GROMACS .gro file of C-alpha atoms in nm:
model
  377
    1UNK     CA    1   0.704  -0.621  -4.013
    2UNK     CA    2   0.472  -0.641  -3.711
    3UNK     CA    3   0.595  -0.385  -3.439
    4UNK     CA    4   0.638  -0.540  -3.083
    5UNK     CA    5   0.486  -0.346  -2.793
    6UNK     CA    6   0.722  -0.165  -2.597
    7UNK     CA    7   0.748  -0.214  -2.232
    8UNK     CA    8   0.914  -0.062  -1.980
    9UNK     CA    9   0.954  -0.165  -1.632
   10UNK     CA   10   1.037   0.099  -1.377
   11UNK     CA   11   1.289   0.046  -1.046
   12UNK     CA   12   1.504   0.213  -0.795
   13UNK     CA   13   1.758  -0.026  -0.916
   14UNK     CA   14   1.921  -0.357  -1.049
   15UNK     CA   15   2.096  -0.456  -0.776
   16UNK     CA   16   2.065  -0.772  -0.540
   17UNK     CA   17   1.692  -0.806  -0.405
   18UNK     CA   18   1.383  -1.007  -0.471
   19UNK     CA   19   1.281  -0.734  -0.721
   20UNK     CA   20   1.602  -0.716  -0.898
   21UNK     CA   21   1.673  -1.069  -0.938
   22UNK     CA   22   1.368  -1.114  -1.087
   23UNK     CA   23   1.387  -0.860  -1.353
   24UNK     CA   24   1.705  -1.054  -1.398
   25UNK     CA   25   1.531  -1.324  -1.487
   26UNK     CA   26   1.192  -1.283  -1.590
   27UNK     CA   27   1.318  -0.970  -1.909
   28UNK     CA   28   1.439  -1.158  -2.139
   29UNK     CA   29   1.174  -1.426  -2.166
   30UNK     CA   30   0.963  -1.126  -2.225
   31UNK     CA   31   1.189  -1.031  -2.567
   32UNK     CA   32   1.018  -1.265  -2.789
   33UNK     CA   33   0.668  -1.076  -2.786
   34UNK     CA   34   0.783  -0.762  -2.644
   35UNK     CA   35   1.075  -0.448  -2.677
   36UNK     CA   36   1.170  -0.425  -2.295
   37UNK     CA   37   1.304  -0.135  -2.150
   38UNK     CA   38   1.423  -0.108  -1.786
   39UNK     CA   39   1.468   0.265  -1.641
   40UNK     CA   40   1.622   0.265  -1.225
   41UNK     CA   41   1.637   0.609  -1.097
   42UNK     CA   42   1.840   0.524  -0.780
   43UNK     CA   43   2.138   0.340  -0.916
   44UNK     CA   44   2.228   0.085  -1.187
   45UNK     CA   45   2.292  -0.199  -1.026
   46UNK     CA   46   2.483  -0.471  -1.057
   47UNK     CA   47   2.232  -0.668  -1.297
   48UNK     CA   48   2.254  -0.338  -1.520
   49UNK     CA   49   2.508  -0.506  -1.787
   50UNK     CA   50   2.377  -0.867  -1.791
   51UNK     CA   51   2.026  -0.750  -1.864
   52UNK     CA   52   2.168  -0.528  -2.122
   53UNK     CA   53   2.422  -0.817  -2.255
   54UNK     CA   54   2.066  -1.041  -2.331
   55UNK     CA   55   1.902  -0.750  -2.530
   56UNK     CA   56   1.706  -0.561  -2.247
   57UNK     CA   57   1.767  -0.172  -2.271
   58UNK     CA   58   1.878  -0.054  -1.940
   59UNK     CA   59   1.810   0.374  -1.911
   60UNK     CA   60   1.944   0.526  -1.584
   61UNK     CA   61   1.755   0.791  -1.498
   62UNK     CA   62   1.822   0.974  -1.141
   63UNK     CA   63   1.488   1.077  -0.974
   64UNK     CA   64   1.565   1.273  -0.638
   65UNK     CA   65   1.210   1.219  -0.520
   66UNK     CA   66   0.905   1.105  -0.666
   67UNK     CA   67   0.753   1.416  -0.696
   68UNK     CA   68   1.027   1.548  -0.860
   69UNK     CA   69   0.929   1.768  -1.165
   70UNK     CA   70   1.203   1.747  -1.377
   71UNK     CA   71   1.259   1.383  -1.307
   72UNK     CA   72   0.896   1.330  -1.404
   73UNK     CA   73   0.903   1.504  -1.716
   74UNK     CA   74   1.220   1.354  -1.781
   75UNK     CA   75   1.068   1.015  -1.814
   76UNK     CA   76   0.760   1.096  -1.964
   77UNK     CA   77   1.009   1.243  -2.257
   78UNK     CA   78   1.155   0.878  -2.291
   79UNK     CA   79   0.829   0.686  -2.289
   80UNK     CA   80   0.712   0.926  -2.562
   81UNK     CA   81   1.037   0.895  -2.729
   82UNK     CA   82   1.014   0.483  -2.736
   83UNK     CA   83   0.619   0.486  -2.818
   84UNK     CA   84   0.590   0.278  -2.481
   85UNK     CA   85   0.280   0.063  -2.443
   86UNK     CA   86   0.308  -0.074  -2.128
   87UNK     CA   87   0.481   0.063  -1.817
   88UNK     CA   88   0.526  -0.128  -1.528
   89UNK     CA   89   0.616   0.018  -1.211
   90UNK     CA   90   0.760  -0.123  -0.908
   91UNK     CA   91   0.662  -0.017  -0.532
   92UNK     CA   92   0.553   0.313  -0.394
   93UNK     CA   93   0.813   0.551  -0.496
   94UNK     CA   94   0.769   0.378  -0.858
   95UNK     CA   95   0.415   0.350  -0.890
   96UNK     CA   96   0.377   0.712  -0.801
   97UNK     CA   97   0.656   0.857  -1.050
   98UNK     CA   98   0.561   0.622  -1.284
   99UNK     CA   99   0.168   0.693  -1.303
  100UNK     CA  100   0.274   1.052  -1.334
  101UNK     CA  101   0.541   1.062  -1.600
  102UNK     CA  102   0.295   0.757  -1.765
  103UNK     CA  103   0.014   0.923  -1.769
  104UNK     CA  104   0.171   1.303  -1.912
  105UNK     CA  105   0.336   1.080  -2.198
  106UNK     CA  106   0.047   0.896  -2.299
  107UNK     CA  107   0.137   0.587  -2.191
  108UNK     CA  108  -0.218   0.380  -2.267
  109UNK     CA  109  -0.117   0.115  -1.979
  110UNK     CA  110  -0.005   0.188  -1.643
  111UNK     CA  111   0.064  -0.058  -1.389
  112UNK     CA  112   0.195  -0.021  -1.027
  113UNK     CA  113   0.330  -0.299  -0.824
  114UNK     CA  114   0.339  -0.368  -0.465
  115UNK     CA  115   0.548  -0.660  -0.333
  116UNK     CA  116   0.553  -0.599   0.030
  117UNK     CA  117   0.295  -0.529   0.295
  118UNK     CA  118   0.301  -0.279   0.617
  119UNK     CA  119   0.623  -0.166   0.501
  120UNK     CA  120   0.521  -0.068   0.174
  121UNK     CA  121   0.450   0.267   0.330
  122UNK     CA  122   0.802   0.355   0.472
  123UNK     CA  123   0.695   0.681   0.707
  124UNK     CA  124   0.676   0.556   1.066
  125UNK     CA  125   0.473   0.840   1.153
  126UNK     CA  126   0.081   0.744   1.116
  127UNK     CA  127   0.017   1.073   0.979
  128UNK     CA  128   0.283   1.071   0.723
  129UNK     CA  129   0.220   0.679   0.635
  130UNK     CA  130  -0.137   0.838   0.596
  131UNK     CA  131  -0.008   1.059   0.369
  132UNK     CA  132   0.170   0.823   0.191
  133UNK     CA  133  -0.115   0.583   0.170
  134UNK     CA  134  -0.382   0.881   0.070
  135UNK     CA  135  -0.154   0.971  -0.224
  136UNK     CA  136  -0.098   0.644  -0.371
  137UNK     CA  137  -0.468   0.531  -0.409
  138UNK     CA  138  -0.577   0.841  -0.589
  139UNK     CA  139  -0.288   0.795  -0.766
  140UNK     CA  140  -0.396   0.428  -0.871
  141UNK     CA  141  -0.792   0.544  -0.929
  142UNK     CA  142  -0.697   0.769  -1.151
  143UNK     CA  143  -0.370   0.703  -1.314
  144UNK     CA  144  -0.327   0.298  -1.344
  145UNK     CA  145  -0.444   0.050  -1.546
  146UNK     CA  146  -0.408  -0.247  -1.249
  147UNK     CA  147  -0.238  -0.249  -0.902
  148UNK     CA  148  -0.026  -0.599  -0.883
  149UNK     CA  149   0.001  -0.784  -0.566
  150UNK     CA  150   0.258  -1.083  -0.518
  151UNK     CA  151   0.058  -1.277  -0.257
  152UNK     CA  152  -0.343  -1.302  -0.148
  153UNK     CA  153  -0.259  -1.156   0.178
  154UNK     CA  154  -0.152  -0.857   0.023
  155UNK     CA  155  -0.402  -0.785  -0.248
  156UNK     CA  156  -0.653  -0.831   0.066
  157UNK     CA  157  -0.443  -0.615   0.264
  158UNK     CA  158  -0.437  -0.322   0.014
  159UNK     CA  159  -0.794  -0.368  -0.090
  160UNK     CA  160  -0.932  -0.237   0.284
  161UNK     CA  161  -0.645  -0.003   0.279
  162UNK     CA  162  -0.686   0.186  -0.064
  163UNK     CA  163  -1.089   0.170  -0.157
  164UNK     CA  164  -1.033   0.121  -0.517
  165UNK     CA  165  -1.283  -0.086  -0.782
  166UNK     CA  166  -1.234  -0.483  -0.718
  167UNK     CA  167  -1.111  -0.476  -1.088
  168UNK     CA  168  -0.819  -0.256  -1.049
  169UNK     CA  169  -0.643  -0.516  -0.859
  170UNK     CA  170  -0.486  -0.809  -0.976
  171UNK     CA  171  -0.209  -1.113  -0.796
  172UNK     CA  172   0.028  -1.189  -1.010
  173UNK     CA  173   0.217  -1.482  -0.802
  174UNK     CA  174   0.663  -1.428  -0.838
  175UNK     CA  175   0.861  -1.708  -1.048
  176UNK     CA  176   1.207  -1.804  -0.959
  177UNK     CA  177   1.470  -1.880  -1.190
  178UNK     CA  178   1.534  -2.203  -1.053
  179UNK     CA  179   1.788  -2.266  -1.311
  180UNK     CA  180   2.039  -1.988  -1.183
  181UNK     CA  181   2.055  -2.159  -0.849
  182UNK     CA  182   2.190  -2.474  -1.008
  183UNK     CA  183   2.500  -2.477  -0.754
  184UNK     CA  184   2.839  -2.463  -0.872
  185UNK     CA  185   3.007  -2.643  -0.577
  186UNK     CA  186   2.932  -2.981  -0.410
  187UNK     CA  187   2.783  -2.954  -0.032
  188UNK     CA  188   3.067  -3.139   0.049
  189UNK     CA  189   3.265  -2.867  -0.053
  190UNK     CA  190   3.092  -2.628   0.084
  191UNK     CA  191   3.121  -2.747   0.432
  192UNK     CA  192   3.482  -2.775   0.397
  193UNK     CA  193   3.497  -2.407   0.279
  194UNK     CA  194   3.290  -2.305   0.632
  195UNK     CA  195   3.460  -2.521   0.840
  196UNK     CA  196   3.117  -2.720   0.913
  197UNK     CA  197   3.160  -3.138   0.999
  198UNK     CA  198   2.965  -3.372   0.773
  199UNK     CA  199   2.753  -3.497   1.060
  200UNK     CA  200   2.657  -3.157   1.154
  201UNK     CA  201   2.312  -3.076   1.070
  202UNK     CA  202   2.284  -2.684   0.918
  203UNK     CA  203   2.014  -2.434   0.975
  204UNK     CA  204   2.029  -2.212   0.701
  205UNK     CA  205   1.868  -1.858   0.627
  206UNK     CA  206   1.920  -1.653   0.320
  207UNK     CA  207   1.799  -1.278   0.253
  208UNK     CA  208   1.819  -0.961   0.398
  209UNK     CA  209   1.957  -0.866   0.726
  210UNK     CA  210   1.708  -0.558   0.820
  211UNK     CA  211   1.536  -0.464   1.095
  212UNK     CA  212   1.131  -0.615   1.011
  213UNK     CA  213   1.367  -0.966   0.900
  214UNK     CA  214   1.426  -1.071   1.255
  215UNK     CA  215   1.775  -1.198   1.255
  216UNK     CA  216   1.766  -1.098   1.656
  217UNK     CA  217   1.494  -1.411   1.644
  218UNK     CA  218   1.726  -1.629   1.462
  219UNK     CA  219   2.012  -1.594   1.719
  220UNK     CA  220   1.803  -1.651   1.976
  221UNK     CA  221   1.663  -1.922   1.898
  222UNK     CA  222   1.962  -2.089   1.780
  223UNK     CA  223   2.105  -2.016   2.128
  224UNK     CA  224   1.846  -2.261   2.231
  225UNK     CA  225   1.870  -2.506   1.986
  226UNK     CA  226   2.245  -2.548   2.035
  227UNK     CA  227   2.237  -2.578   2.402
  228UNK     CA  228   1.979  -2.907   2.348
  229UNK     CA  229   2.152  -3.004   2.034
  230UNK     CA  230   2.525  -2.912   2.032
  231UNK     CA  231   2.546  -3.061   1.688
  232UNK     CA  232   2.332  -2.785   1.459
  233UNK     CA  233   2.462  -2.524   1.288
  234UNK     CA  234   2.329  -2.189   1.186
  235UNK     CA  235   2.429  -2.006   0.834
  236UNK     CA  236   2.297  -1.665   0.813
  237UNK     CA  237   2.354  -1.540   0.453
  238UNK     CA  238   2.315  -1.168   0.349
  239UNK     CA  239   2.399  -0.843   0.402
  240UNK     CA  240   2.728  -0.652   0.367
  241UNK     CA  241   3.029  -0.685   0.544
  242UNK     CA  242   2.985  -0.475   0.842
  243UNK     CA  243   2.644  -0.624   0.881
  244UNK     CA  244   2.785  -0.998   0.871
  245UNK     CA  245   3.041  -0.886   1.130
  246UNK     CA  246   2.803  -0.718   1.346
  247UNK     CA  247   2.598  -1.069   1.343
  248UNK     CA  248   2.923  -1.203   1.452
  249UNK     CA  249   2.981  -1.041   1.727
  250UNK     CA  250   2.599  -1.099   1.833
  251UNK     CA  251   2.672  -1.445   1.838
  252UNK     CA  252   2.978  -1.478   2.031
  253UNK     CA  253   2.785  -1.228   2.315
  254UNK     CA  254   2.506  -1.517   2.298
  255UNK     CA  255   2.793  -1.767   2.355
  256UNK     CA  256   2.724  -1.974   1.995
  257UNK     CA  257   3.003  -1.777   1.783
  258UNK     CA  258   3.113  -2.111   1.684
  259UNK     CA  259   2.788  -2.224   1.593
  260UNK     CA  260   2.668  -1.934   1.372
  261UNK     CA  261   2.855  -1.834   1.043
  262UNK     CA  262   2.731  -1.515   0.837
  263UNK     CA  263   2.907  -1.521   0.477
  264UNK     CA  264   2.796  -1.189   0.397
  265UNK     CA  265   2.613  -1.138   0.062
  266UNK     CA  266   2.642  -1.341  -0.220
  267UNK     CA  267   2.552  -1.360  -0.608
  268UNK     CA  268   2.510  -1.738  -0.594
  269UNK     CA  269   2.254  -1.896  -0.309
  270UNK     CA  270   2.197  -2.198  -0.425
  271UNK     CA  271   2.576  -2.300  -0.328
  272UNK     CA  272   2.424  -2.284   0.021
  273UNK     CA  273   2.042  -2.402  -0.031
  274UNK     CA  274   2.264  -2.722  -0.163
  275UNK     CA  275   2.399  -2.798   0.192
  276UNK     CA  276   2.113  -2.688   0.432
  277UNK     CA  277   1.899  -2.971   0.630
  278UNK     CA  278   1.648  -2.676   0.708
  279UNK     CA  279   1.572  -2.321   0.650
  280UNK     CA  280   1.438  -2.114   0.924
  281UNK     CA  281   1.239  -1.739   0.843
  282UNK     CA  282   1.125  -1.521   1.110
  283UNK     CA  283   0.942  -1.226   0.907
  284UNK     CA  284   0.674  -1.118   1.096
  285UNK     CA  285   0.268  -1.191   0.953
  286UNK     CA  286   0.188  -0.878   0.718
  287UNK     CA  287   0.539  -0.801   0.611
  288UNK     CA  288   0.631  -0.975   0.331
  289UNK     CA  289   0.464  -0.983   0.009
  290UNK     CA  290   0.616  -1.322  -0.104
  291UNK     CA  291   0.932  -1.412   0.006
  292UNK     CA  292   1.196  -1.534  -0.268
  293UNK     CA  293   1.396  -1.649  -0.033
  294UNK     CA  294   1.141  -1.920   0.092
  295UNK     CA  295   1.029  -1.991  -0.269
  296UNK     CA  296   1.406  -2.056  -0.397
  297UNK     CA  297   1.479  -2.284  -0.053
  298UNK     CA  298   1.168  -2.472  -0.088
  299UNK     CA  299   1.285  -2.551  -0.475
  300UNK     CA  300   1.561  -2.750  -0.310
  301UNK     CA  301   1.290  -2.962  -0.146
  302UNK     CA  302   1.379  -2.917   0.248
  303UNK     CA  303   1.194  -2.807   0.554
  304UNK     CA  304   1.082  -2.450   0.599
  305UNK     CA  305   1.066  -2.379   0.978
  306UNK     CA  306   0.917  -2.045   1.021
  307UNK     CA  307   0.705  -1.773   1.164
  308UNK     CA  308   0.323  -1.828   1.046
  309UNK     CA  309   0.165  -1.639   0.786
  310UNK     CA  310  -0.148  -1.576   0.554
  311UNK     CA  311   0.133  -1.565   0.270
  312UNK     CA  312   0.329  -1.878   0.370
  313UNK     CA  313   0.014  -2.066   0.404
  314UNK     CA  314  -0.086  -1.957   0.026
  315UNK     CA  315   0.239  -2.084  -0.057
  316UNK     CA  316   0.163  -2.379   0.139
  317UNK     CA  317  -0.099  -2.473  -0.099
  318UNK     CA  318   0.183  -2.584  -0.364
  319UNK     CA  319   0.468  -2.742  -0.140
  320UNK     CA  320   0.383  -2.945   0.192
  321UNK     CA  321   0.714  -2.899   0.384
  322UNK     CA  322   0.618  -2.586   0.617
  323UNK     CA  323   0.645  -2.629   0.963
  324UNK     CA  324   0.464  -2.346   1.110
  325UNK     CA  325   0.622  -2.219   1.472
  326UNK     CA  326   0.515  -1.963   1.719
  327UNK     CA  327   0.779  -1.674   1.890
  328UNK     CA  328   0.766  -1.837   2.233
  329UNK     CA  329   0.803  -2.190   2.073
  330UNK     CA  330   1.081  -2.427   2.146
  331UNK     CA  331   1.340  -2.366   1.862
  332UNK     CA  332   1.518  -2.730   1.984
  333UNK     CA  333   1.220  -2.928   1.988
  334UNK     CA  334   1.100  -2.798   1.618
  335UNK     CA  335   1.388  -2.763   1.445
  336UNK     CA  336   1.473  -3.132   1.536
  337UNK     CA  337   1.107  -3.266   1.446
  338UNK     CA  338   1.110  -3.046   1.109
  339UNK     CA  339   1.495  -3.250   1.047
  340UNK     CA  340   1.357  -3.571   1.121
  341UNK     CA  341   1.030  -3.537   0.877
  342UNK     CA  342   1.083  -3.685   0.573
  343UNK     CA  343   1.159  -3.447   0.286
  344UNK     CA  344   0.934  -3.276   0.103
  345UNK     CA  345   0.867  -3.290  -0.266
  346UNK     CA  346   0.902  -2.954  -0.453
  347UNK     CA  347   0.753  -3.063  -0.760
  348UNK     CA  348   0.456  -2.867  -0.757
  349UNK     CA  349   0.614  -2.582  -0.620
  350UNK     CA  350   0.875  -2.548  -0.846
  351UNK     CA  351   0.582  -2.624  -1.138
  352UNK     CA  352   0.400  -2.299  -1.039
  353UNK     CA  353   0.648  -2.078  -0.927
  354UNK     CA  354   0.897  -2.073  -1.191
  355UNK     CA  355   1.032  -1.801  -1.372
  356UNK     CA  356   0.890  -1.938  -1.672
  357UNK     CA  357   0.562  -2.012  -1.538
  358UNK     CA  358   0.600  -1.581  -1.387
  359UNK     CA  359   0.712  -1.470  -1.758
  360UNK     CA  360   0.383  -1.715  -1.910
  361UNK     CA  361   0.132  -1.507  -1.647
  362UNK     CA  362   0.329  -1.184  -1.733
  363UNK     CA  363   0.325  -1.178  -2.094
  364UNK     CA  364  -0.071  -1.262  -2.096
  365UNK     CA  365  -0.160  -1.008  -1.851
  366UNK     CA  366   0.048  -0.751  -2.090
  367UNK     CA  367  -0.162  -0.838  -2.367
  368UNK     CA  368  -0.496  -0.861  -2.209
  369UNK     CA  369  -0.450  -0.486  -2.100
  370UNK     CA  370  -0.346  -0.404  -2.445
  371UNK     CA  371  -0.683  -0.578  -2.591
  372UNK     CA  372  -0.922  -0.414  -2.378
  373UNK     CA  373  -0.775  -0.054  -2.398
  374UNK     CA  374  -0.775  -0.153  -2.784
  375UNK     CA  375  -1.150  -0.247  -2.775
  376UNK     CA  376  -1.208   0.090  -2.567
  377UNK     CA  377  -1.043   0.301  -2.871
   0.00000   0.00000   0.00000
C-alpha cells in the first residue's frame, strides 16, 4: 500500500483565532493525500478534540521558549518518530522552533509561516525587534524550504525586511470555511436576543479586541455616527468577559451605552454576520496579514467600511463592496453612503477564498516541495 506523506503543522495552540480556525478547517481536507499531525506547545485548545474526532493527530508538546533545548529536541524526537515529510510552522516563535527541531530530525521540508505584519516581531524595543528579525532570516536561509505569506503586502513587506532569495518566498492566500458560518438562528432572532429594533440598522465588527485592532476607533466613531443617525447600532464581538465589559463601560463614558453591545467571544460568527447591514475594521495599514474576519463578513455579501490598506485592496480585487475611509473621516456620512449602496456580490470572493479552494493550493504546494527535494536526491 502506498504510504501517505506525513505532515505536521506546528502552533502555539488550537484555540479561537484566525490561525486556529483554520487548521480547524483546512486538516482534514488534507487527510485524503496526507497523515496530518498537529503539535501546539502553548496549550491545546479548544479545537484540540474536534480535529482529533475527524482523524487529525493532535500532540501537545510544552515549549517554554523557542530556544528551548529540551523542547527542541523533544520535537525533533517525534518528527523522527512519525517519518515526517513536511513540517509546517506557524509565526515567529514556530518557524524558529520548528526549523530547528526540523532540521536536527531530518525533516526534508521545512516551511515557516507568517500571517501578520509589523507585529510579527513582538519586542517593542528596535534593538530587540532587531534581534528578533536578524534571527529569523538566517533561520529561514538556512533552515526552510519556503517562507509563506497570507497577503502581497506582506510577502513585500518581509522581502525588504529579511534579504532572502526571491524563491524562498511564496503567498499562499487563507480559505474560509464558509460552510461553518452557516447561522443557526434567524436575524430576526437575533435581534430579539440583543434587544436591537427591526428598523435599526447594525454596524457590526467581529475579531479581536487588542491593542493594534483599534476598538478605541470604533467607539469613537460610532459616537459620531449615532449623534447624526440615532437609529444605528454598533455590535462589537470578541474578546473575553472582562474585555466585553470594559468596552461597556467605554461606551456609556462616550454617552452611546445603549447603542453599543459587546457579546463577548463566541464559537459561532456567522449568527451575527447574518444580521449586520455593515461591518466596520479599523486595523491599521501594515498590521494584518489577511484578516479572516473581513474575508468571512464579506462571504455574507455586505459593505466593508474600513481603514485602507495594501491588503484590503488585494482583497478588493475579488469582492467590490469596500468602502475605503480615512481616521479623520466622517463616520456618519460613510457609514450611511456604504448602507445605502447596493449590496455587493460575494461570488467571486467566496470562489477564491474558500477553505476548499486554501486546502486545493495547500495540498499542491505540499507536493511540489516534495518533487523537487525528490529530483535533488
Amino acid at each position: 500500500m502506498h504510504k501517505r506523506p506525513v505532515v505536521f503543522r506546528l502552533t502555539n495552540s488550537l484555540h479561537y483565532g484566525g490561525i486556529a480556525s483554520r487548521m480547524r478547517a483546512i486538516l482534514p481536507l488534507l487527510l485524503d493525500e496526507f497523515d496530518v499531525h498537529v503539535v501546539t506547545y502553548r496549550t491545546p485548545g479548544i479545537f484540540a478534540p474536534e480535529l482529533a474526532d475527524k482523524g487529525v493527530r493532535v500532540h501537545h508538546l510544552p515549549i517554554p521558549t523557542k530556544w528551548s533545548p529540551t523542547g527542541i529536541a523533544r520535537l525533533a524526537r517525534l518528527l523522527r518518530q512519525h517519518g515526517v515529510s513536511v513540517l509546517h510552522n506557524h509565526s515567529f516563535s514556530g518557524n524558529v522552533t520548528g526549523a530547528l527541531a526540523g532540521a536536527l530530525a531530518g525533516t526534508p521540508i521545512r516551511i515557516g509561516q507568517i500571517h501578520t505584519i509589523t507585529n510579527h516581531w513582538y519586542e517593542n524595543a528596535p534593538v530587540h525587534r532587531a534581534k528578533q528579525r536578524l534571527e529569523e532570516m538566517l533561520i529561514h536561509r538556512f533552515l526552510s524550504t519556503r517562507v509563506l505569506h497570507v497577503s502581497r503586502e506582506s510577502l513585500n513587506y518581509f522581502a525588504a525586511q529579511m534579504p532572502l532569495a526571491a524563491s524562498k518566498f511564496e503567498l499562499l492566500h487563507n480559505g474560509v470555511d464558509f460552510a461553518a458560518l452557516t447561522p443557526r438562528r434567524s436575524a430576526a432572532e437575533m435581534r430579539a436576543e440583543l434587544g436591537i429594533a427591526p428598523q435599526a440598522r447594525v454596524i457590526g465588527y467581529v475579531g479581536r479586541i487588542a491593542g493594534p485592532k483599534r476598538i478605541g476607533m470604533i467607539l469613537t466613531m460610532a459616537a459620531k455616527a449615532v449623534a447624526s443617525h440615532p437609529d444605528m447600532v454598533f455590535v462589537i464581538v470578541g474578546g473575553e468577559q472582562r474585555q466585553a465589559e470594559g468596552l461597556r463601560r467605554e461606551a456609556a463614558a462616550l454617552g452611546i451605552g445603549d447603542k453599543v453591545i459587546c457579546p463577548g467571544e463566541t464559537p459561532h460568527p456567522g449568527d451575527y454576520y447574518n444580521f449586520f447591514d455593515a461591518f466596520i475594521f479599523t486595523s491599521p495599514p501594515a498590521y494584518e496579514g489577511m484578516p479572516g474576519a473581513v474575508l468571512e463578513a464579506a462571504s455574507f455579501g455586505m459593505p466593508i467600511v474600513a481603514i485602507r490598506t495594501d491588503t484590503l485592496e488585494e482583497m478588493a480585487t475579488w469582492y467590490d463592496g469596500f468602502r475605503f475611509i480615512t481616521e479623520d473621516c466622517d463616520p456618519a456620512h460613510e457609514l450611511s453612503a456604504a448602507l445605502a449602496a447596493p449590496r455587493p456580490d460575494p461570488a467571486r470572493l467566496r470562489a477564491h477564498f474558500s477553505i476548499q479552494a486554501m486546502a486545493d493550493r495547500t495540498r499542491v504546494l505540499y507536493h511540489r516541495l516534495l518533487q523537487q527535494h525528490s529530483a535533488r536526491t
